[in-house]
Coordinates of N, CA and C in Angstrom, one line a residue:
M30 N 151.3 124.0 142.5 CA 149.9 123.4 142.9 C 149.0 125.0 143.2
D31 N 150.0 126.2 144.1 CA 149.4 127.3 143.6 C 148.5 127.5 142.8
T32 N 148.8 127.0 141.3 CA 149.3 128.1 140.1 C 147.7 127.0 139.7
S33 N 147.9 125.8 139.7 CA 147.2 124.8 138.9 C 146.0 125.2 140.2
S34 N 145.8 125.6 141.4 CA 144.9 125.3 142.0 C 143.8 126.6 142.1
A35 N 144.5 127.8 141.6 CA 143.9 128.7 141.1 C 143.0 128.8 139.8
A36 N 143.7 127.9 139.1 CA 143.1 128.2 137.5 C 142.2 127.3 137.4
T37 N 142.3 126.4 138.0 CA 141.0 125.4 138.1 C 139.7 126.0 139.3
R38 N 139.9 127.0 139.8 CA 138.8 127.6 140.0 C 138.4 128.4 139.2
R39 N 139.3 128.9 138.5 CA 138.3 130.3 138.3 C 137.6 129.6 136.6
G40 N 138.6 128.0 136.2 CA 137.3 127.3 135.5 C 136.1 127.3 135.8
L41 N 136.1 126.6 136.8 CA 134.8 126.3 137.5 C 134.3 127.0 138.2
S42 N 134.3 128.6 138.2 CA 134.2 129.7 138.4 C 133.3 130.3 137.1
Q43 N 134.2 129.6 136.8 CA 133.6 130.8 134.6 C 132.4 129.6 134.0
R44 N 132.6 128.0 134.6 CA 131.4 127.0 134.3 C 130.4 127.8 134.6
V45 N 130.5 127.4 136.9 CA 129.2 127.5 137.1 C 128.5 128.6 137.5
G46 N 129.1 129.7 136.8 CA 128.8 131.0 136.1 C 127.6 131.1 134.8
A47 N 128.2 130.8 133.3 CA 127.5 130.3 132.4 C 126.7 129.9 132.6
L48 N 126.4 128.8 134.1 CA 125.8 127.4 133.8 C 124.0 128.6 134.6
V49 N 124.7 129.1 135.4 CA 123.3 130.6 136.5 C 122.7 131.4 134.9
D50 N 123.4 132.1 134.0 CA 123.6 132.6 132.9 C 122.8 131.9 132.3
S51 N 122.5 131.0 131.8 CA 121.2 130.2 131.0 C 119.9 129.8 131.3
F52 N 120.4 129.4 133.5 CA 119.6 128.6 133.8 C 118.6 130.3 133.9
E53 N 119.2 131.4 134.3 CA 118.3 133.2 133.9 C 117.5 132.9 133.1
T54 N 118.5 132.6 131.4 CA 117.7 132.7 129.9 C 116.5 132.1 129.9
V55 N 116.6 131.0 130.4 CA 115.6 129.6 130.6 C 114.4 130.7 131.2
I56 N 114.7 131.2 132.2 CA 113.8 131.4 133.4 C 112.7 133.0 132.5
Y57 N 113.7 133.2 132.0 CA 113.3 135.4 132.0 C 112.4 134.2 130.7
A58 N 112.4 133.6 129.5 CA 111.6 132.9 128.0 C 111.2 132.1 128.2
I59 N 110.6 131.8 129.0 CA 109.8 130.5 130.0 C 108.9 131.8 130.5
A60 N 108.9 133.0 131.0 CA 107.8 133.4 131.9 C 107.7 134.2 129.7
F61 N 108.6 134.7 129.8 CA 108.0 136.1 128.2 C 106.7 135.0 127.2
L62 N 106.9 134.0 127.4 CA 106.3 133.0 126.4 C 104.8 132.3 127.4
L63 N 104.7 132.7 128.5 CA 103.6 132.9 130.0 C 103.0 134.0 129.7
L64 N 103.5 134.9 129.3 CA 103.1 136.6 128.9 C 102.8 136.2 127.8
V65 N 102.6 136.5 126.6 CA 103.0 135.9 125.9 C 100.8 135.5 125.9
S66 N 100.8 134.5 126.1 CA 99.4 133.3 126.3 C 98.4 134.2 127.3
A67 N 98.9 134.8 128.3 CA 98.1 135.9 128.8 C 97.7 136.7 128.3
A68 N 98.9 137.4 127.1 CA 97.8 138.7 126.2 C 96.8 138.4 125.8
V69 N 97.2 137.1 124.6 CA 96.3 136.2 123.8 C 95.6 135.8 124.9
L70 N 95.2 135.4 125.2 CA 93.7 135.5 126.7 C 93.0 136.6 127.0
V71 N 93.9 137.8 127.4 CA 93.3 138.9 127.4 C 92.7 139.8 126.2
V72 N 92.8 139.5 125.5 CA 92.9 140.0 124.0 C 91.6 139.2 123.4
I73 N 91.1 137.6 123.9 CA 90.1 137.2 123.3 C 89.6 137.7 124.4
G74 N 89.0 138.1 125.7 CA 88.5 138.5 126.3 C 87.8 140.3 126.9
G75 N 88.9 140.5 125.6 CA 88.2 142.2 125.8 C 88.0 141.9 124.1
A76 N 87.6 140.5 122.8 CA 86.8 140.5 122.2 C 85.8 140.6 122.9
E77 N 85.5 139.9 123.4 CA 84.1 139.2 123.7 C 83.3 139.9 124.4
A78 N 84.4 141.0 125.4 CA 83.4 141.9 125.8 C 83.4 143.1 125.1
V79 N 83.7 143.9 124.0 CA 83.5 144.3 123.2 C 81.9 143.5 122.3
V80 N 81.8 142.3 122.2 CA 79.9 141.5 121.9 C 79.0 141.9 122.8
Q81 N 79.3 141.3 123.7 CA 78.6 141.8 125.5 C 78.1 142.6 125.2
A82 N 79.0 144.0 124.7 CA 78.3 144.9 125.1 C 78.1 145.8 123.6
A83 N 78.6 145.1 122.6 CA 77.0 144.8 121.7 C 76.2 145.1 121.1
S84 N 76.5 143.6 122.1 CA 74.9 143.1 122.0 C 74.0 143.4 122.7
H85 N 74.3 144.9 124.3 CA 73.4 145.1 124.8 C 73.1 143.8 126.3
K86 N 74.0 142.8 126.6 CA 74.0 142.2 127.3 C 74.7 142.6 128.2
V87 N 75.4 144.4 128.7 CA 75.5 144.0 129.7 C 75.8 145.8 129.3
N88 N 75.7 146.3 130.4 CA 74.9 147.9 130.1 C 76.4 148.8 129.7
T89 N 76.4 150.2 128.5 CA 77.6 149.9 128.1 C 78.0 150.7 128.7
L90 N 78.0 151.1 130.2 CA 78.5 151.7 131.9 C 80.2 150.8 131.9
Q91 N 79.1 149.5 132.3 CA 80.1 148.0 132.2 C 80.9 148.2 131.0
G92 N 79.9 148.2 130.0 CA 81.0 146.8 128.6 C 82.1 147.9 127.9
G93 N 82.4 149.5 128.4 CA 83.2 150.4 128.3 C 84.4 149.9 129.5
V94 N 83.8 150.2 131.0 CA 85.3 149.5 130.9 C 85.7 149.0 131.5
L95 N 85.8 147.2 130.8 CA 85.6 146.4 131.1 C 86.3 146.0 129.5
V96 N 86.2 146.5 128.5 CA 87.4 146.7 127.4 C 88.0 147.1 127.6
L97 N 88.2 148.6 127.9 CA 89.3 149.8 129.0 C 90.1 149.5 129.1
D98 N 89.6 148.1 130.3 CA 89.8 147.5 131.1 C 91.3 145.8 130.6
R99 N 90.2 145.5 129.6 CA 91.3 144.1 129.1 C 92.6 145.7 127.8
V100 N 92.9 146.4 127.4 CA 92.9 147.5 127.0 C 94.3 147.3 127.6
L101 N 94.2 147.8 128.8 CA 95.1 148.5 129.3 C 96.0 146.7 130.0
M102 N 95.6 146.0 130.2 CA 95.9 145.1 130.6 C 97.3 144.6 129.6
V103 N 96.7 144.6 128.5 CA 97.3 143.9 127.0 C 98.4 144.9 127.4
L104 N 98.1 146.7 127.8 CA 99.4 147.5 127.5 C 100.5 147.3 128.0
I105 N 100.1 146.3 129.7 CA 100.6 146.2 130.9 C 101.8 144.2 130.6
S106 N 100.8 143.6 130.1 CA 101.5 142.7 129.5 C 102.7 143.5 128.4
A107 N 102.3 143.8 127.8 CA 103.4 144.5 126.4 C 104.4 144.6 127.1
E108 N 104.3 145.9 127.9 CA 105.6 146.5 129.4 C 106.1 145.9 129.9
I109 N 105.5 144.9 130.3 CA 106.1 143.8 130.9 C 107.0 142.3 130.1
A110 N 106.6 142.8 129.1 CA 107.7 141.6 127.8 C 108.2 142.2 126.8
A111 N 108.2 143.4 127.1 CA 109.3 144.6 126.4 C 110.9 144.7 127.6
T112 N 110.1 144.5 128.5 CA 111.3 145.2 130.0 C 112.2 142.8 129.5
L113 N 111.0 142.5 129.9 CA 111.4 141.1 129.6 C 112.5 141.1 128.2
R114 N 112.2 141.3 127.2 CA 112.8 141.1 126.0 C 114.4 142.7 126.3
A115 N 114.4 143.4 127.0 CA 115.9 143.7 127.6 C 116.2 143.0 128.5
V116 N 115.8 142.6 129.7 CA 116.8 141.7 130.7 C 117.7 140.7 129.5
L117 N 116.7 139.5 128.4 CA 117.2 138.9 128.2 C 118.6 139.8 127.5
L118 N 118.4 141.1 126.3 CA 119.6 141.3 125.3 C 120.4 141.8 126.2
Y119 N 120.1 142.6 127.5 CA 121.4 143.3 128.4 C 121.6 142.7 129.4
H120 N 120.7 141.8 129.7 CA 121.6 140.9 130.8 C 121.3 142.5 132.3
E121 N 119.9 144.0 132.1 CA 120.5 145.0 132.9 C 118.1 145.0 132.8
I122 N 118.7 145.3 134.3 CA 116.9 145.8 134.1 C 116.9 147.0 135.0
A123 N 116.0 147.8 134.1 CA 115.6 149.4 133.5 C 114.7 150.2 135.0
A124 N 114.9 150.5 135.8 CA 114.0 150.9 136.9 C 112.3 152.4 135.7
E125 N 112.2 151.9 134.8 CA 111.3 153.1 134.1 C 110.7 152.2 133.7
P126 N 110.5 151.3 132.7 CA 109.6 150.2 132.5 C 108.3 150.1 133.2
F127 N 109.2 149.6 134.8 CA 108.4 149.0 135.8 C 107.3 150.4 136.5
L128 N 108.4 152.1 135.8 CA 107.4 152.7 136.4 C 106.0 153.4 135.8
F129 N 106.1 152.8 134.5 CA 105.0 152.7 133.5 C 104.2 151.8 133.5
I130 N 104.9 150.2 134.3 CA 103.6 149.2 134.6 C 103.0 150.5 135.7
G131 N 104.0 150.3 136.8 CA 102.5 150.2 137.8 C 102.2 151.9 136.9
L132 N 101.8 153.0 136.4 CA 101.2 154.0 135.8 C 100.2 153.6 135.1
I133 N 100.3 152.4 134.8 CA 99.4 151.7 133.6 C 98.2 150.9 134.2
A134 N 98.5 150.3 135.3 CA 98.6 149.6 136.4 C 97.5 150.8 137.9
C135 N 98.0 151.6 138.0 CA 96.9 153.1 138.8 C 95.7 153.4 137.6
V136 N 95.9 154.1 136.7 CA 95.4 154.2 135.2 C 94.4 153.2 135.5
R137 N 94.4 151.8 135.1 CA 93.3 150.7 135.5 C 92.4 151.2 136.6
R138 N 93.0 150.9 137.9 CA 92.6 151.5 138.4 C 91.9 152.6 138.9
I139 N 91.8 152.9 138.9 CA 90.9 154.3 138.9 C 89.5 154.2 137.8
L140 N 90.1 154.2 136.4 CA 88.9 153.4 136.1 C 88.2 152.4 136.7
I141 N 88.5 151.2 137.0 CA 87.2 150.4 138.2 C 86.9 151.2 139.0
V142 N 87.6 151.6 139.5 CA 86.9 152.6 141.4 C 86.0 154.1 140.3
T143 N 86.4 153.8 139.9 CA 85.4 155.3 138.5 C 83.9 154.7 138.4
A144 N 83.9 153.2 138.5 CA 82.8 152.3 137.5 C 82.0 152.3 138.6
A145 N 83.1 151.8 140.2 CA 82.2 151.3 140.7 C 81.6 152.5 141.7
S146 N 82.1 153.7 141.7 CA 81.2 154.7 142.4 C 80.0 154.5 141.3
E147 N 79.5 154.3 140.4 CA 78.2 155.0 140.1 C 76.8 154.0 140.7
Q148 N 78.3 152.8 141.5 CA 76.7 152.1 141.9 C 77.0 151.3 143.6
V149 N 77.7 152.9 144.3 CA 77.6 153.4 145.5 C 76.0 153.3 146.2
H150 N 75.7 152.3 147.6 CA 74.7 152.2 148.5 C 74.9 153.2 149.7
S151 N 76.3 153.5 150.0 CA 76.6 154.0 151.3 C 77.6 155.3 151.6
D152 N 76.6 155.4 152.5 CA 78.0 157.1 152.7 C 80.0 156.7 153.3
K153 N 80.3 155.5 153.6 CA 80.6 154.6 154.0 C 81.5 154.4 152.4
E154 N 80.6 153.8 151.9 CA 81.8 153.0 151.2 C 81.8 154.9 149.8
L155 N 81.1 155.4 149.4 CA 81.4 156.0 149.0 C 82.5 158.0 149.8
D156 N 82.9 156.9 150.7 CA 84.4 157.6 151.2 C 85.4 156.9 151.4
R157 N 85.6 155.3 151.2 CA 87.1 154.9 150.8 C 87.1 154.9 149.4
L158 N 85.6 155.3 148.6 CA 86.0 154.6 146.4 C 87.3 156.5 147.3
L159 N 86.2 157.5 147.0 CA 86.8 158.9 147.3 C 88.3 158.8 147.8
F160 N 88.9 158.1 149.0 CA 90.2 158.1 150.0 C 91.3 157.1 148.5
E161 N 90.2 156.5 148.2 CA 91.4 155.3 147.0 C 91.5 156.5 145.8
L162 N 90.5 156.8 145.1 CA 91.0 157.7 143.9 C 92.0 158.6 144.3
G163 N 92.3 159.4 146.0 CA 93.0 160.6 146.3 C 94.2 159.6 146.0
A164 N 94.5 158.3 147.1 CA 95.3 157.8 147.3 C 96.4 157.2 145.8
L165 N 95.2 156.9 144.4 CA 95.4 156.6 143.4 C 95.8 157.9 142.4
G166 N 95.5 159.2 142.8 CA 96.0 160.4 142.5 C 97.7 160.9 143.1
L167 N 97.9 160.5 143.9 CA 99.2 160.8 144.7 C 100.1 160.1 144.3
L168 N 99.8 158.8 143.3 CA 100.4 157.1 143.5 C 101.1 157.9 142.1
I169 N 100.1 158.4 141.4 CA 100.1 158.7 140.1 C 101.2 159.6 139.9
I170 N 101.3 161.2 140.7 CA 102.0 161.4 140.9 C 103.3 161.6 140.7
G171 N 103.4 160.7 141.8 CA 104.9 159.9 142.4 C 105.7 159.6 141.5
I172 N 105.0 158.8 140.9 CA 104.9 157.8 139.4 C 106.1 159.2 138.5
A173 N 104.6 159.7 137.8 CA 104.9 160.9 137.0 C 106.5 161.7 137.5
A174 N 107.0 162.1 138.3 CA 107.3 162.4 139.2 C 109.2 161.2 139.4
A175 N 108.7 160.5 139.2 CA 110.5 159.3 139.0 C 110.6 159.1 137.7
I176 N 109.9 159.3 137.0 CA 110.1 159.5 135.4 C 110.5 160.6 135.2
F177 N 109.9 161.8 135.4 CA 110.6 163.1 135.4 C 111.7 162.8 135.7
M178 N 112.8 162.1 137.2 CA 113.6 162.3 137.7 C 114.6 161.3 136.7
I179 N 114.0 160.5 135.9 CA 115.0 159.1 135.4 C 115.6 160.1 133.7
R180 N 114.6 160.3 133.1 CA 114.5 161.0 132.2 C 115.3 162.1 132.7
Y181 N 115.6 162.8 133.1 CA 115.8 164.4 133.2 C 117.7 164.5 133.4
S182 N 117.8 162.8 134.2 CA 118.9 162.9 135.5 C 119.4 161.8 133.5
A183 N 118.9 161.1 133.0 CA 119.1 160.5 132.2 C 120.5 161.0 130.9
R184 N 120.0 163.1 131.0 CA 120.1 164.2 129.8 C 121.2 165.2 130.6
H185 N 120.5 165.0 131.5 CA 121.6 165.5 132.8 C 122.6 164.9 133.0
V186 N 123.4 164.2 132.8 CA 124.4 163.9 133.3 C 125.8 164.7 133.8
P187 N 126.4 164.2 133.8 CA 127.6 165.2 133.8 C 128.5 164.3 133.3
P188 N 129.3 164.8 132.1 CA 130.4 164.1 131.8 C 131.7 163.7 132.4
T189 N 131.8 162.3 132.4 CA 133.1 161.3 133.3 C 134.4 162.2 131.9
D190 N 135.5 162.4 133.1 CA 136.7 162.2 133.1 C 137.0 161.4 132.2
D191 N 138.0 160.7 130.7 CA 138.8 159.7 130.3 C 139.2 160.1 129.7
D192 N 140.1 161.5 129.8 CA 141.4 161.4 129.6 C 141.9 161.5 130.3
G193 N 141.9 161.0 131.5 CA 143.1 160.3 131.8 C 143.8 160.4 133.0

């Protein structure tokens, strides 16, 4: 009875594992589809921003920042989509794509803060924007260092002893 009980538990465990795998795949596929639709909407918004800037409905600086913002949002969406694809195919999550997403998001925020500094009305507001720019700069340096360390360690992994 002991061996049949163990076999039954093993079979049940495998079925539950397969069910969880299937559920995870469906969730990631739905997230991927939602991400693609969001990217399409951002591209449409970017096209509208170009039209607005070209027709002088907004000033050139605001139009340029808006277009750059939309382009960076599409890049973030594309990087997340690539990460989801890798998760679906290889069933593992890598840190490097998320670091690139953070890097792009920091650059995007720097562009927005820089554009906002054109319309500063007080020294306190300017100090806050400069502090935010400094913090974002440090964050970019940290993320770049993390990417460098990941790539360096991937190239310089010590060989494993598979000879026995």
